[in-house]
Amino acid sequence: MKKLLFIILTISAAGASAQEAPADLKSLVKHSFDHFSEIKAMETQQKIAADKTTLARANRLPEVNGVAGYSHVYPVPKIAFPGTDLVFQPMPSENVNAGIEARQLLLDFGKSGSQIKQSQAQASLLGTQTAEAKENLAYQVADVYLAIAFLQDNIAVQDANIRLLEETEKMVENKLKHGDAIDLDLLNTRVKLETYRNRKVDYQNSLQKQLANLEYLTGEPLKDSIHSNFNWPMPAAQADVAFEGNTAVKTAIEKEKVAETGVQLAKSQYKPSLFAQAGTGYKNGYLPDVSVPKFNYNAGVSLSVPIFHGKKLRTQEHMAATEVEVAKWNTQGIKDNIRKEAAQQLSDIAASRERLQTAETLLQQANRALTLAQSRYKNGVITYLDLQNAQTSLLEAEISKIQYQYQLSVSSLALLQLNGNEFWK
């Protein structure tokens, strides 16, 4: 009985004081960041987003192209002078052209700047989404970690009760030899013992599944047993908190910024663009000998001014403004949902703490009742049914306490995530 009480007190030590997240959990979370394929894919996408920003900036750089062409024209105009063999041909039938052309944006009144800002906003959004995915993965690992810890606690309780029933079995066998018990008492003890052993097998099966899940998330097998003697740090959460640290809120705000850059880009399409153009090379067609290629060059500027596009630009601007409105409503909806979930988790935490206090009292009473029942059964004061009831009450009290501790830890962990707490750092 002292050993059993020691196990239960060890399991319930989580309620004694608040601690930081266990070091092995932090290590597992960091391993998951380096292992999980979805995180790797998003980090690779960030590189693509950086390239898109570079590409948007490249629109401001000059474009230089080499050109070469050949064409045969028939017929070509010819003028023959009367009384002579002279023929005037103003253009060649064989046309050749080879050279270099250059084009440089001089001024677009913020059009290219809007494209760069939108590309940067999209890259920032992807970075925030990657951080959100990492946080979700970290808390998924923590959930599995908690499940493993409390499954191991349940197995420890089952082991303790199996040993207790084995002792009861011996006690009943001795009383049966002396005629103080009946075969039914021994049979009931053995049936109950096998029931506890089957429950242990169920817990062990669930434990193996959770261990496999943990290895899938982190790429690391669990080397040591997990102990539930910890409490998550409790963040403050009230109804008027904006939860700006929550990664879902951060992602929603970044989506608003991307939508706002879309409005700026749509408005910039109304503005003109000024380009400088130049070219040089060799081509034929110059008088007096149109068949001989000659060196040539050209330089100038061109201005492109949007005049009418069939309401396309105005429609694009209206759509971009609507996307901003949608993004803001989405952000508000996320914040409202977080406040609701935080209130629910705080309610669950308060309820779990009250249940834990009651469970601790019941556990102490069940331990004392079993001790008295064992003593009285040995002395023949009570029946085997009374002893069996005391054992069942103890087991139920033990399992209930572990379950309430687990619910408290899960709710505390969920509240940490709502507050954007990065417990692994």
PDB file of N, CA, C and O in Angstrom, residues 1 4 10 135 140 181 187 201 234-235 267 287 314 320 350 378 382 410 420:
ATOM      1  N   MET A   1       0.822  -1.200   0.000  1.00  0.00           N
ATOM      2  CA  MET A   1       0.000   0.000   0.000  1.00  0.00           C
ATOM      3  C   MET A   1       0.862   1.259   0.000  1.00  0.00           C
ATOM      4  O   MET A   1       0.540   2.249  -0.657  1.00  0.00           O
ATOM      5  N   LEU A   4       2.064   1.807  -3.534  1.00  0.00           N
ATOM      6  CA  LEU A   4       0.989   2.307  -4.384  1.00  0.00           C
ATOM      7  C   LEU A   4       0.745   3.793  -4.123  1.00  0.00           C
ATOM      8  O   LEU A   4       0.609   4.591  -5.062  1.00  0.00           O
ATOM      9  N   THR A  10       3.532  10.538  -6.821  1.00  0.00           N
ATOM     10  CA  THR A  10       4.495  10.929  -7.862  1.00  0.00           C
ATOM     11  C   THR A  10       3.777  11.394  -9.097  1.00  0.00           C
ATOM     12  O   THR A  10       4.128  12.398  -9.723  1.00  0.00           O
ATOM     13  N   GLU A 135       4.534  26.361 -35.406  1.00  0.00           N
ATOM     14  CA  GLU A 135       3.865  26.396 -34.106  1.00  0.00           C
ATOM     15  C   GLU A 135       2.847  25.270 -33.992  1.00  0.00           C
ATOM     16  O   GLU A 135       2.772  24.591 -32.961  1.00  0.00           O
ATOM     17  N   GLN A 140       1.437  20.056 -31.780  1.00  0.00           N
ATOM     18  CA  GLN A 140       1.043  18.683 -32.094  1.00  0.00           C
ATOM     19  C   GLN A 140       1.998  17.704 -31.416  1.00  0.00           C
ATOM     20  O   GLN A 140       1.566  16.678 -30.855  1.00  0.00           O
ATOM     21  N   ALA A 181     -12.750 -18.662   3.422  1.00  0.00           N
ATOM     22  CA  ALA A 181     -13.179 -18.062   2.156  1.00  0.00           C
ATOM     23  C   ALA A 181     -13.758 -19.156   1.276  1.00  0.00           C
ATOM     24  O   ALA A 181     -13.637 -20.349   1.577  1.00  0.00           O
ATOM     25  N   LEU A 187     -12.124 -16.946  -7.386  1.00  0.00           N
ATOM     26  CA  LEU A 187     -12.436 -16.809  -8.809  1.00  0.00           C
ATOM     27  C   LEU A 187     -12.673 -15.341  -9.184  1.00  0.00           C
ATOM     28  O   LEU A 187     -12.189 -14.856 -10.216  1.00  0.00           O
ATOM     29  N   VAL A 201      -2.840  -3.991 -21.287  1.00  0.00           N
ATOM     30  CA  VAL A 201      -2.503  -4.261 -22.688  1.00  0.00           C
ATOM     31  C   VAL A 201      -3.093  -3.180 -23.597  1.00  0.00           C
ATOM     32  O   VAL A 201      -2.437  -2.714 -24.542  1.00  0.00           O
ATOM     33  N   MET A 234       1.221  29.220 -17.064  1.00  0.00           N
ATOM     34  CA  MET A 234      -0.130  29.700 -17.341  1.00  0.00           C
ATOM     35  C   MET A 234      -0.096  31.149 -17.813  1.00  0.00           C
ATOM     36  O   MET A 234       0.269  32.038 -17.060  1.00  0.00           O
ATOM     37  N   PRO A 235      -0.458  31.419 -19.083  1.00  0.00           N
ATOM     38  CA  PRO A 235      -0.510  32.802 -19.548  1.00  0.00           C
ATOM     39  C   PRO A 235      -1.785  33.476 -19.077  1.00  0.00           C
ATOM     40  O   PRO A 235      -2.801  32.828 -18.838  1.00  0.00           O
ATOM     41  N   LYS A 267      -4.147  50.545 -58.701  1.00  0.00           N
ATOM     42  CA  LYS A 267      -4.205  51.988 -58.963  1.00  0.00           C
ATOM     43  C   LYS A 267      -3.040  52.457 -59.821  1.00  0.00           C
ATOM     44  O   LYS A 267      -3.177  53.389 -60.605  1.00  0.00           O
ATOM     45  N   LEU A 287      21.114  53.743 -99.454  1.00  0.00           N
ATOM     46  CA  LEU A 287      21.610  54.263-100.733  1.00  0.00           C
ATOM     47  C   LEU A 287      23.028  54.804-100.563  1.00  0.00           C
ATOM     48  O   LEU A 287      23.393  55.245 -99.457  1.00  0.00           O
ATOM     49  N   ARG A 314     -10.412  49.556 -63.810  1.00  0.00           N
ATOM     50  CA  ARG A 314     -11.309  49.932 -62.710  1.00  0.00           C
ATOM     51  C   ARG A 314     -11.877  48.689 -62.016  1.00  0.00           C
ATOM     52  O   ARG A 314     -12.033  48.662 -60.791  1.00  0.00           O
ATOM     53  N   ALA A 320      -9.593  44.369 -55.951  1.00  0.00           N
ATOM     54  CA  ALA A 320      -8.524  44.445 -54.946  1.00  0.00           C
ATOM     55  C   ALA A 320      -9.037  45.064 -53.653  1.00  0.00           C
ATOM     56  O   ALA A 320      -8.699  44.606 -52.554  1.00  0.00           O
ATOM     57  N   ALA A 350     -10.349  25.829 -14.929  1.00  0.00           N
ATOM     58  CA  ALA A 350     -10.941  26.023 -13.596  1.00  0.00           C
ATOM     59  C   ALA A 350     -11.687  24.762 -13.143  1.00  0.00           C
ATOM     60  O   ALA A 350     -11.570  24.335 -11.989  1.00  0.00           O
ATOM     61  N   LYS A 378      -8.654  -9.601   6.667  1.00  0.00           N
ATOM     62  CA  LYS A 378      -7.740 -10.584   7.250  1.00  0.00           C
ATOM     63  C   LYS A 378      -8.278 -11.098   8.580  1.00  0.00           C
ATOM     64  O   LYS A 378      -8.103 -12.269   8.927  1.00  0.00           O
ATOM     65  N   ILE A 382     -15.101  -8.310   7.660  1.00  0.00           N
ATOM     66  CA  ILE A 382     -15.918  -7.944   6.504  1.00  0.00           C
ATOM     67  C   ILE A 382     -15.844  -9.074   5.479  1.00  0.00           C
ATOM     68  O   ILE A 382     -14.994  -9.965   5.565  1.00  0.00           O
ATOM     69  N   VAL A 410      -3.835  19.516 -21.069  1.00  0.00           N
ATOM     70  CA  VAL A 410      -4.264  19.765 -22.452  1.00  0.00           C
ATOM     71  C   VAL A 410      -4.851  21.163 -22.587  1.00  0.00           C
ATOM     72  O   VAL A 410      -4.549  21.902 -23.537  1.00  0.00           O
ATOM     73  N   GLY A 420       0.109  32.344 -28.386  1.00  0.00           N
ATOM     74  CA  GLY A 420       1.300  32.392 -29.219  1.00  0.00           C
ATOM     75  C   GLY A 420       2.583  32.146 -28.447  1.00  0.00           C
ATOM     76  O   GLY A 420       3.646  32.640 -28.836  1.00  0.00           O
TER      77      GLY A 420
END
